[in-house]
Amino acid sequence: MRIIIEDNYEALSKKAALMVAGQILLKPNTVLGLATGSTPILMYRELVRMHKEEDLDFSEVITFNLDEYVGLDRNDKNSYYYYMFENFFNHVNIKMENIFIPNGMADNLEEECKRYERLIEEKGGIDLQILGIGKNGHIGFNEPDLKFEATTHVVKLDDETIKANSRFFNRIDEVPRFAISMGIKTIMHSRKIILLSNGEEKAEAVYKAIYGPIVPNHPASVLQLHPDVTFILDRNAAKYLS
Ligand code: F6R
C-alpha cells in the first residue's frame, strides 16, 4: 500500500488526475472504475482540463461506475448518471458505448447486477478503480457488515449514508434507501486502486482503513489485502496517520 499526503484538496485532485492520465497514456483502452460524490469532483475537472489543453485522449477508454441509486431516473439531477455526464463525460471525447453505469430503474434489479458483473468481465476487468470513502468506512455503497465476497448487488443504505448524502437533496426523505453497488469482491478484482480522501471528518475512517483490523464492519479495511492500492489524502484526512 502506498500513502501519498498532499497539502490540500486541489493538490490531491491533481495528483489523482495525473495518475489516471498516466494510466491512459500507458493503456489507451484502459478500463476505469469511477466514483461519484464530492471527493472526485476536482479530479474530474482536472482531467477535463488535461483533455482540452493537453489532448488527453479518452476515445478508447471504457468506464464502469461503482454505484447508482435505485429508483432515480437518469435525468434526475441526483442520479449518478446525471452527475457523471455533468461533471465529466460531457466534456471529454469518451464514446457513449464505452460508458457503463448500473441501471437503478431496471425492472429486475437482481438481473441488472448480474448483467453488470458480466459486462465488467467481458471488457477484461477494471484496470484502475477510483474510490472515495464514507465516514463509516464504506467503499462504493458497501456498508459495514456486508460480506467481503459480494459482487455487484442491491444494498440498503445506512442511516449515516442517507444523512450524509441528503446534502444533495431538498429533503432527507427524498434520498433513495437502496442502491446498486459493485461489491467488495468486484472492487478487489481491480488491478490497481486509488482511494481519495480529504477533510478531517474522514480522518478516523482513513486511519481504520489503513491500520485497523481487516473486518467487514469497516469495509475499506479490506484494501490492506490488495496488492496495488494507493491512498491519496490531504493533511486533514491524514490527521491520525503517523
Ligand atoms: C460514490 C461512492 C461512495 C463515496 C463516499 C464518499 O460513488 O461510491 O462510496 O465515494 O460516500 O462520498 P463523498 O466523496 O461525497 O464524501
PDB file of C-alpha atoms and ligand atoms in Angstrom:
ATOM      1  CA  MET A   1       0.000   0.000   0.000  1.00  0.00           C
ATOM      2  CA  ARG A   2       1.239   3.500  -0.844  1.00  0.00           C
ATOM      3  CA  ILE A   3       0.115   6.571   1.049  1.00  0.00           C
ATOM      4  CA  ILE A   4       0.527   9.989  -0.536  1.00  0.00           C
ATOM      5  CA  ILE A   5      -0.245  13.027   1.598  1.00  0.00           C
ATOM      6  CA  GLU A   6      -0.807  16.313  -0.185  1.00  0.00           C
ATOM      7  CA  ASP A   7      -1.209  19.758   1.360  1.00  0.00           C
ATOM      8  CA  ASN A   8      -4.766  20.289   0.257  1.00  0.00           C
ATOM      9  CA  TYR A   9      -7.726  19.106  -1.806  1.00  0.00           C
ATOM     10  CA  GLU A  10      -6.518  20.806  -5.015  1.00  0.00           C
ATOM     11  CA  ALA A  11      -3.135  19.093  -4.823  1.00  0.00           C
ATOM     12  CA  LEU A  12      -4.602  15.646  -4.117  1.00  0.00           C
ATOM     13  CA  SER A  13      -7.041  16.041  -7.006  1.00  0.00           C
ATOM     14  CA  LYS A  14      -4.220  16.968  -9.393  1.00  0.00           C
ATOM     15  CA  LYS A  15      -2.143  14.007  -8.239  1.00  0.00           C
ATOM     16  CA  ALA A  16      -5.080  11.647  -8.805  1.00  0.00           C
ATOM     17  CA  ALA A  17      -5.747  13.114 -12.274  1.00  0.00           C
ATOM     18  CA  LEU A  18      -2.074  12.708 -13.185  1.00  0.00           C
ATOM     19  CA  MET A  19      -2.211   9.044 -12.200  1.00  0.00           C
ATOM     20  CA  VAL A  20      -5.363   8.458 -14.250  1.00  0.00           C
ATOM     21  CA  ALA A  21      -3.759  10.256 -17.212  1.00  0.00           C
ATOM     22  CA  GLY A  22      -0.594   8.167 -16.845  1.00  0.00           C
ATOM     23  CA  GLN A  23      -2.672   5.001 -16.884  1.00  0.00           C
ATOM     24  CA  ILE A  24      -4.470   6.136 -20.064  1.00  0.00           C
ATOM     25  CA  LEU A  25      -1.176   7.013 -21.771  1.00  0.00           C
ATOM     26  CA  LEU A  26       0.206   3.574 -20.943  1.00  0.00           C
ATOM     27  CA  LYS A  27      -3.000   1.786 -21.972  1.00  0.00           C
ATOM     28  CA  PRO A  28      -5.327   3.886 -24.165  1.00  0.00           C
ATOM     29  CA  ASN A  29      -8.146   1.323 -23.887  1.00  0.00           C
ATOM     30  CA  THR A  30      -7.953   1.347 -20.088  1.00  0.00           C
ATOM     31  CA  VAL A  31     -10.998   0.172 -18.147  1.00  0.00           C
ATOM     32  CA  LEU A  32     -11.589   2.760 -15.411  1.00  0.00           C
ATOM     33  CA  GLY A  33     -13.766   2.220 -12.358  1.00  0.00           C
ATOM     34  CA  LEU A  34     -15.243   5.560 -11.318  1.00  0.00           C
ATOM     35  CA  ALA A  35     -16.715   7.069  -8.170  1.00  0.00           C
ATOM     36  CA  THR A  36     -19.128   9.943  -7.620  1.00  0.00           C
ATOM     37  CA  GLY A  37     -19.664  12.155  -4.551  1.00  0.00           C
ATOM     38  CA  SER A  38     -17.862  15.344  -3.540  1.00  0.00           C
ATOM     39  CA  THR A  39     -14.342  13.964  -3.381  1.00  0.00           C
ATOM     40  CA  PRO A  40     -13.536  13.242  -7.048  1.00  0.00           C
ATOM     41  CA  ILE A  41     -15.146  16.415  -8.468  1.00  0.00           C
ATOM     42  CA  LEU A  42     -11.877  18.342  -8.794  1.00  0.00           C
ATOM     43  CA  MET A  43     -10.080  15.294 -10.178  1.00  0.00           C
ATOM     44  CA  TYR A  44     -12.697  15.159 -12.967  1.00  0.00           C
ATOM     45  CA  ARG A  45     -12.282  18.892 -13.554  1.00  0.00           C
ATOM     46  CA  GLU A  46      -8.523  18.444 -13.889  1.00  0.00           C
ATOM     47  CA  LEU A  47      -8.964  15.521 -16.303  1.00  0.00           C
ATOM     48  CA  VAL A  48     -11.290  17.686 -18.408  1.00  0.00           C
ATOM     49  CA  ARG A  49      -8.626  20.419 -18.417  1.00  0.00           C
ATOM     50  CA  MET A  50      -5.987  17.895 -19.485  1.00  0.00           C
ATOM     51  CA  HIS A  51      -8.271  16.758 -22.298  1.00  0.00           C
ATOM     52  CA  LYS A  52      -8.910  20.319 -23.517  1.00  0.00           C
ATOM     53  CA  GLU A  53      -5.430  21.763 -23.055  1.00  0.00           C
ATOM     54  CA  GLU A  54      -3.132  18.772 -23.321  1.00  0.00           C
ATOM     55  CA  ASP A  55      -5.041  16.455 -25.671  1.00  0.00           C
ATOM     56  CA  LEU A  56      -5.548  13.683 -23.125  1.00  0.00           C
ATOM     57  CA  ASP A  57      -7.484  11.205 -25.245  1.00  0.00           C
ATOM     58  CA  PHE A  58     -10.460   9.266 -23.880  1.00  0.00           C
ATOM     59  CA  SER A  59     -11.582   7.844 -27.224  1.00  0.00           C
ATOM     60  CA  GLU A  60     -10.721   4.262 -26.300  1.00  0.00           C
ATOM     61  CA  VAL A  61     -11.294   4.488 -22.544  1.00  0.00           C
ATOM     62  CA  ILE A  62     -14.034   2.304 -21.025  1.00  0.00           C
ATOM     63  CA  THR A  63     -15.650   3.256 -17.715  1.00  0.00           C
ATOM     64  CA  PHE A  64     -17.700   1.433 -15.101  1.00  0.00           C
ATOM     65  CA  ASN A  65     -19.248   3.407 -12.273  1.00  0.00           C
ATOM     66  CA  LEU A  66     -19.218   1.981  -8.793  1.00  0.00           C
ATOM     67  CA  ASP A  67     -22.843   2.566  -7.976  1.00  0.00           C
ATOM     68  CA  GLU A  68     -26.221   4.123  -8.699  1.00  0.00           C
ATOM     69  CA  TYR A  69     -29.311   4.863  -6.625  1.00  0.00           C
ATOM     70  CA  VAL A  70     -32.321   2.599  -7.078  1.00  0.00           C
ATOM     71  CA  GLY A  71     -35.399   4.422  -8.356  1.00  0.00           C
ATOM     72  CA  LEU A  72     -33.808   7.620  -9.692  1.00  0.00           C
ATOM     73  CA  ASP A  73     -34.245   8.343 -13.376  1.00  0.00           C
ATOM     74  CA  ARG A  74     -31.104   9.189 -15.418  1.00  0.00           C
ATOM     75  CA  ASN A  75     -32.377  12.728 -15.845  1.00  0.00           C
ATOM     76  CA  ASP A  76     -32.816  13.227 -12.112  1.00  0.00           C
ATOM     77  CA  LYS A  77     -30.089  15.632 -11.081  1.00  0.00           C
ATOM     78  CA  ASN A  78     -29.268  13.455  -8.062  1.00  0.00           C
ATOM     79  CA  SER A  79     -28.684  10.316 -10.105  1.00  0.00           C
ATOM     80  CA  TYR A  80     -25.072   9.288 -10.511  1.00  0.00           C
ATOM     81  CA  TYR A  81     -25.728   9.026 -14.256  1.00  0.00           C
ATOM     82  CA  TYR A  82     -26.532  12.745 -14.310  1.00  0.00           C
ATOM     83  CA  TYR A  83     -23.531  13.556 -12.095  1.00  0.00           C
ATOM     84  CA  MET A  84     -21.092  11.706 -14.374  1.00  0.00           C
ATOM     85  CA  PHE A  85     -22.277  13.411 -17.553  1.00  0.00           C
ATOM     86  CA  GLU A  86     -22.450  16.810 -15.901  1.00  0.00           C
ATOM     87  CA  ASN A  87     -19.014  16.635 -14.277  1.00  0.00           C
ATOM     88  CA  PHE A  88     -17.047  14.537 -16.732  1.00  0.00           C
ATOM     89  CA  PHE A  89     -18.415  12.645 -19.724  1.00  0.00           C
ATOM     90  CA  ASN A  90     -19.999  15.671 -21.467  1.00  0.00           C
ATOM     91  CA  HIS A  91     -16.617  17.410 -21.505  1.00  0.00           C
ATOM     92  CA  VAL A  92     -14.263  14.715 -22.859  1.00  0.00           C
ATOM     93  CA  ASN A  93     -14.175  12.577 -26.014  1.00  0.00           C
ATOM     94  CA  ILE A  94     -15.320   9.327 -24.392  1.00  0.00           C
ATOM     95  CA  LYS A  95     -17.648   7.210 -26.534  1.00  0.00           C
ATOM     96  CA  MET A  96     -21.186   6.682 -25.303  1.00  0.00           C
ATOM     97  CA  GLU A  97     -20.930   2.917 -25.916  1.00  0.00           C
ATOM     98  CA  ASN A  98     -17.919   2.764 -23.568  1.00  0.00           C
ATOM     99  CA  ILE A  99     -19.764   4.210 -20.573  1.00  0.00           C
ATOM    100  CA  PHE A 100     -21.336   1.798 -18.096  1.00  0.00           C
ATOM    101  CA  ILE A 101     -23.380   2.791 -15.040  1.00  0.00           C
ATOM    102  CA  PRO A 102     -25.724   0.418 -13.174  1.00  0.00           C
ATOM    103  CA  ASN A 103     -29.349   0.985 -14.118  1.00  0.00           C
ATOM    104  CA  GLY A 104     -31.208   1.741 -10.888  1.00  0.00           C
ATOM    105  CA  MET A 105     -34.511   1.812 -12.803  1.00  0.00           C
ATOM    106  CA  ALA A 106     -34.213  -1.764 -14.130  1.00  0.00           C
ATOM    107  CA  ASP A 107     -37.375  -3.871 -13.728  1.00  0.00           C
ATOM    108  CA  ASN A 108     -35.304  -6.754 -12.455  1.00  0.00           C
ATOM    109  CA  LEU A 109     -32.565  -5.401 -10.210  1.00  0.00           C
ATOM    110  CA  GLU A 110     -31.017  -8.817  -9.497  1.00  0.00           C
ATOM    111  CA  GLU A 111     -30.672  -9.418 -13.228  1.00  0.00           C
ATOM    112  CA  GLU A 112     -29.180  -5.936 -13.692  1.00  0.00           C
ATOM    113  CA  CYS A 113     -26.494  -6.739 -11.084  1.00  0.00           C
ATOM    114  CA  LYS A 114     -25.597  -9.968 -12.871  1.00  0.00           C
ATOM    115  CA  ARG A 115     -25.526  -8.171 -16.244  1.00  0.00           C
ATOM    116  CA  TYR A 116     -23.170  -5.523 -14.814  1.00  0.00           C
ATOM    117  CA  GLU A 117     -20.733  -8.114 -13.447  1.00  0.00           C
ATOM    118  CA  ARG A 118     -20.778  -9.930 -16.808  1.00  0.00           C
ATOM    119  CA  LEU A 119     -20.030  -6.689 -18.658  1.00  0.00           C
ATOM    120  CA  ILE A 120     -17.036  -5.897 -16.434  1.00  0.00           C
ATOM    121  CA  GLU A 121     -15.691  -9.362 -17.130  1.00  0.00           C
ATOM    122  CA  GLU A 122     -16.335  -9.102 -20.881  1.00  0.00           C
ATOM    123  CA  LYS A 123     -14.380  -5.832 -21.048  1.00  0.00           C
ATOM    124  CA  GLY A 124     -11.410  -7.527 -19.406  1.00  0.00           C
ATOM    125  CA  GLY A 125     -11.857  -6.362 -15.804  1.00  0.00           C
ATOM    126  CA  ILE A 126     -11.092  -2.990 -14.230  1.00  0.00           C
ATOM    127  CA  ASP A 127      -7.548  -1.694 -14.705  1.00  0.00           C
ATOM    128  CA  LEU A 128      -7.782   1.268 -12.345  1.00  0.00           C
ATOM    129  CA  GLN A 129     -10.519   1.800  -9.779  1.00  0.00           C
ATOM    130  CA  ILE A 130     -11.039   5.226  -8.174  1.00  0.00           C
ATOM    131  CA  LEU A 131     -12.643   5.170  -4.725  1.00  0.00           C
ATOM    132  CA  GLY A 132     -13.836   7.633  -2.118  1.00  0.00           C
ATOM    133  CA  ILE A 133     -14.585   6.552   1.458  1.00  0.00           C
ATOM    134  CA  GLY A 134     -17.632   7.076   3.670  1.00  0.00           C
ATOM    135  CA  LYS A 135     -17.344   8.180   7.303  1.00  0.00           C
ATOM    136  CA  ASN A 136     -18.469   4.667   8.239  1.00  0.00           C
ATOM    137  CA  GLY A 137     -15.713   3.151   6.078  1.00  0.00           C
ATOM    138  CA  HIS A 138     -17.927   2.259   3.124  1.00  0.00           C
ATOM    139  CA  ILE A 139     -16.425   1.955  -0.345  1.00  0.00           C
ATOM    140  CA  GLY A 140     -18.863   2.056  -3.227  1.00  0.00           C
ATOM    141  CA  PHE A 141     -22.087   1.570  -1.295  1.00  0.00           C
ATOM    142  CA  ASN A 142     -20.721  -1.434   0.562  1.00  0.00           C
ATOM    143  CA  GLU A 143     -21.960  -0.544   4.005  1.00  0.00           C
ATOM    144  CA  PRO A 144     -20.474  -2.012   7.205  1.00  0.00           C
ATOM    145  CA  ASP A 145     -21.037  -5.717   7.805  1.00  0.00           C
ATOM    146  CA  LEU A 146     -21.655  -6.700   4.209  1.00  0.00           C
ATOM    147  CA  LYS A 147     -19.864  -9.835   3.141  1.00  0.00           C
ATOM    148  CA  PHE A 148     -16.444  -9.275   1.564  1.00  0.00           C
ATOM    149  CA  GLU A 149     -17.304 -11.843  -1.128  1.00  0.00           C
ATOM    150  CA  ALA A 150     -20.191  -9.784  -2.524  1.00  0.00           C
ATOM    151  CA  THR A 151     -20.204  -8.942  -6.226  1.00  0.00           C
ATOM    152  CA  THR A 152     -22.494  -6.282  -7.753  1.00  0.00           C
ATOM    153  CA  HIS A 153     -25.646  -6.279  -5.660  1.00  0.00           C
ATOM    154  CA  VAL A 154     -28.558  -4.245  -4.313  1.00  0.00           C
ATOM    155  CA  VAL A 155     -27.713  -2.581  -0.986  1.00  0.00           C
ATOM    156  CA  LYS A 156     -29.797  -0.924   1.678  1.00  0.00           C
ATOM    157  CA  LEU A 157     -28.106   2.363   2.558  1.00  0.00           C
ATOM    158  CA  ASP A 158     -27.106   3.043   6.164  1.00  0.00           C
ATOM    159  CA  ASP A 159     -28.837   5.842   8.062  1.00  0.00           C
ATOM    160  CA  GLU A 160     -25.463   7.607   8.284  1.00  0.00           C
ATOM    161  CA  THR A 161     -25.006   7.443   4.493  1.00  0.00           C
ATOM    162  CA  ILE A 162     -28.559   8.665   3.893  1.00  0.00           C
ATOM    163  CA  LYS A 163     -27.900  11.572   6.238  1.00  0.00           C
ATOM    164  CA  ALA A 164     -24.543  12.382   4.612  1.00  0.00           C
ATOM    165  CA  ASN A 165     -25.983  12.267   1.091  1.00  0.00           C
ATOM    166  CA  SER A 166     -29.086  14.269   1.994  1.00  0.00           C
ATOM    167  CA  ARG A 167     -26.954  17.400   1.484  1.00  0.00           C
ATOM    168  CA  PHE A 168     -27.539  16.993  -2.262  1.00  0.00           C
ATOM    169  CA  PHE A 169     -31.339  16.605  -1.947  1.00  0.00           C
ATOM    170  CA  ASN A 170     -34.077  19.062  -0.931  1.00  0.00           C
ATOM    171  CA  ARG A 171     -35.287  16.818   1.899  1.00  0.00           C
ATOM    172  CA  ILE A 172     -33.821  13.776   3.636  1.00  0.00           C
ATOM    173  CA  ASP A 173     -36.873  11.661   2.734  1.00  0.00           C
ATOM    174  CA  GLU A 174     -36.060  12.177  -0.957  1.00  0.00           C
ATOM    175  CA  VAL A 175     -32.793  10.220  -0.588  1.00  0.00           C
ATOM    176  CA  PRO A 176     -33.265   6.724  -2.025  1.00  0.00           C
ATOM    177  CA  ARG A 177     -32.980   3.929   0.538  1.00  0.00           C
ATOM    178  CA  PHE A 178     -31.436   1.446  -1.878  1.00  0.00           C
ATOM    179  CA  ALA A 179     -28.640   1.450  -4.440  1.00  0.00           C
ATOM    180  CA  ILE A 180     -26.880  -0.919  -6.797  1.00  0.00           C
ATOM    181  CA  SER A 181     -23.199  -1.180  -5.960  1.00  0.00           C
ATOM    182  CA  MET A 182     -20.207  -3.124  -7.159  1.00  0.00           C
ATOM    183  CA  GLY A 183     -19.365  -5.488  -4.326  1.00  0.00           C
ATOM    184  CA  ILE A 184     -16.128  -5.709  -2.357  1.00  0.00           C
ATOM    185  CA  LYS A 185     -15.114  -8.698  -4.462  1.00  0.00           C
ATOM    186  CA  THR A 186     -15.651  -6.714  -7.687  1.00  0.00           C
ATOM    187  CA  ILE A 187     -13.577  -3.833  -6.313  1.00  0.00           C
ATOM    188  CA  MET A 188     -10.808  -6.132  -5.052  1.00  0.00           C
ATOM    189  CA  HIS A 189     -10.501  -7.699  -8.522  1.00  0.00           C
ATOM    190  CA  SER A 190      -9.403  -4.332  -9.988  1.00  0.00           C
ATOM    191  CA  ARG A 191      -5.752  -4.371 -10.982  1.00  0.00           C
ATOM    192  CA  LYS A 192      -4.997  -1.025  -9.330  1.00  0.00           C
ATOM    193  CA  ILE A 193      -6.948   1.014  -6.801  1.00  0.00           C
ATOM    194  CA  ILE A 194      -6.636   4.680  -5.852  1.00  0.00           C
ATOM    195  CA  LEU A 195      -8.610   5.891  -2.831  1.00  0.00           C
ATOM    196  CA  LEU A 196      -9.037   9.651  -2.448  1.00  0.00           C
ATOM    197  CA  SER A 197      -9.983  11.350   0.768  1.00  0.00           C
ATOM    198  CA  ASN A 198      -9.943  14.892   2.060  1.00  0.00           C
ATOM    199  CA  GLY A 199     -11.212  16.612   5.176  1.00  0.00           C
ATOM    200  CA  GLU A 200     -10.973  15.925   8.865  1.00  0.00           C
ATOM    201  CA  GLU A 201     -14.356  14.197   9.058  1.00  0.00           C
ATOM    202  CA  LYS A 202     -12.837  11.266   7.115  1.00  0.00           C
ATOM    203  CA  ALA A 203      -9.642  11.038   9.228  1.00  0.00           C
ATOM    204  CA  GLU A 204     -10.894   8.267  11.502  1.00  0.00           C
ATOM    205  CA  ALA A 205     -12.302   6.191   8.627  1.00  0.00           C
ATOM    206  CA  VAL A 206      -8.976   6.565   6.777  1.00  0.00           C
ATOM    207  CA  TYR A 207      -6.968   5.593   9.856  1.00  0.00           C
ATOM    208  CA  LYS A 208      -9.076   2.458  10.428  1.00  0.00           C
ATOM    209  CA  ALA A 209      -8.846   1.533   6.732  1.00  0.00           C
ATOM    210  CA  ILE A 210      -5.049   1.605   6.865  1.00  0.00           C
ATOM    211  CA  TYR A 211      -4.203   0.491  10.418  1.00  0.00           C
ATOM    212  CA  GLY A 212      -7.369  -1.105  11.755  1.00  0.00           C
ATOM    213  CA  PRO A 213      -8.246  -4.788  11.773  1.00  0.00           C
ATOM    214  CA  ILE A 214      -9.490  -6.158   8.451  1.00  0.00           C
ATOM    215  CA  VAL A 215     -13.165  -6.559   9.255  1.00  0.00           C
ATOM    216  CA  PRO A 216     -16.462  -6.246   7.333  1.00  0.00           C
ATOM    217  CA  ASN A 217     -17.500  -3.705   9.969  1.00  0.00           C
ATOM    218  CA  HIS A 218     -15.068  -1.289   8.301  1.00  0.00           C
ATOM    219  CA  PRO A 219     -15.299  -2.229   4.605  1.00  0.00           C
ATOM    220  CA  ALA A 220     -12.314  -0.138   3.415  1.00  0.00           C
ATOM    221  CA  SER A 221     -10.019  -2.158   5.715  1.00  0.00           C
ATOM    222  CA  VAL A 222     -10.147  -4.957   3.125  1.00  0.00           C
ATOM    223  CA  LEU A 223      -7.950  -2.782   0.890  1.00  0.00           C
ATOM    224  CA  GLN A 224      -4.977  -3.762   3.107  1.00  0.00           C
ATOM    225  CA  LEU A 225      -5.143  -7.096   1.281  1.00  0.00           C
ATOM    226  CA  HIS A 226      -4.967  -5.578  -2.224  1.00  0.00           C
ATOM    227  CA  PRO A 227      -1.543  -5.780  -3.940  1.00  0.00           C
ATOM    228  CA  ASP A 228      -1.671  -2.347  -5.623  1.00  0.00           C
ATOM    229  CA  VAL A 229      -3.563   0.287  -3.682  1.00  0.00           C
ATOM    230  CA  THR A 230      -2.653   3.964  -3.257  1.00  0.00           C
ATOM    231  CA  PHE A 231      -4.308   6.309  -0.777  1.00  0.00           C
ATOM    232  CA  ILE A 232      -4.089   9.978  -1.806  1.00  0.00           C
ATOM    233  CA  LEU A 233      -5.020  12.151   1.158  1.00  0.00           C
ATOM    234  CA  ASP A 234      -4.929  15.763   2.191  1.00  0.00           C
ATOM    235  CA  ARG A 235      -3.374  16.690   5.551  1.00  0.00           C
ATOM    236  CA  ASN A 236      -6.740  16.730   7.304  1.00  0.00           C
ATOM    237  CA  ALA A 237      -7.766  13.234   6.224  1.00  0.00           C
ATOM    238  CA  ALA A 238      -4.271  12.025   7.167  1.00  0.00           C
ATOM    239  CA  LYS A 239      -4.509  13.576  10.638  1.00  0.00           C
ATOM    240  CA  TYR A 240      -4.235  10.304  12.600  1.00  0.00           C
ATOM    241  CA  LEU A 241      -1.509   8.714  10.461  1.00  0.00           C
ATOM    242  CA  SER A 242       1.939   8.961  11.944  1.00  0.00           C
TER     243      SER A 242
HETATM  244  C1  F6R B   1     -19.654   7.173  -4.695  1.00  0.00           C
HETATM  245  C2  F6R B   1     -19.339   6.150  -3.702  1.00  0.00           C
HETATM  246  C3  F6R B   1     -19.199   6.467  -2.262  1.00  0.00           C
HETATM  247  C4  F6R B   1     -18.434   7.770  -1.984  1.00  0.00           C
HETATM  248  C5  F6R B   1     -18.364   8.042  -0.484  1.00  0.00           C
HETATM  249  C6  F6R B   1     -17.701   9.367  -0.185  1.00  0.00           C
HETATM  250  O1  F6R B   1     -19.731   6.615  -5.995  1.00  0.00           O
HETATM  251  O2  F6R B   1     -19.233   5.031  -4.076  1.00  0.00           O
HETATM  252  O3  F6R B   1     -18.532   5.405  -1.624  1.00  0.00           O
HETATM  253  O4  F6R B   1     -17.157   7.681  -2.525  1.00  0.00           O
HETATM  254  O5  F6R B   1     -19.647   8.039   0.057  1.00  0.00           O
HETATM  255  O6  F6R B   1     -18.516  10.391  -0.661  1.00  0.00           O
HETATM  256  P1  F6R B   1     -18.025  11.902  -0.675  1.00  0.00           P
HETATM  257  O7  F6R B   1     -16.906  11.978  -1.662  1.00  0.00           O
HETATM  258  O8  F6R B   1     -19.224  12.688  -1.142  1.00  0.00           O
HETATM  259  O9  F6R B   1     -17.597  12.229   0.703  1.00  0.00           O
END
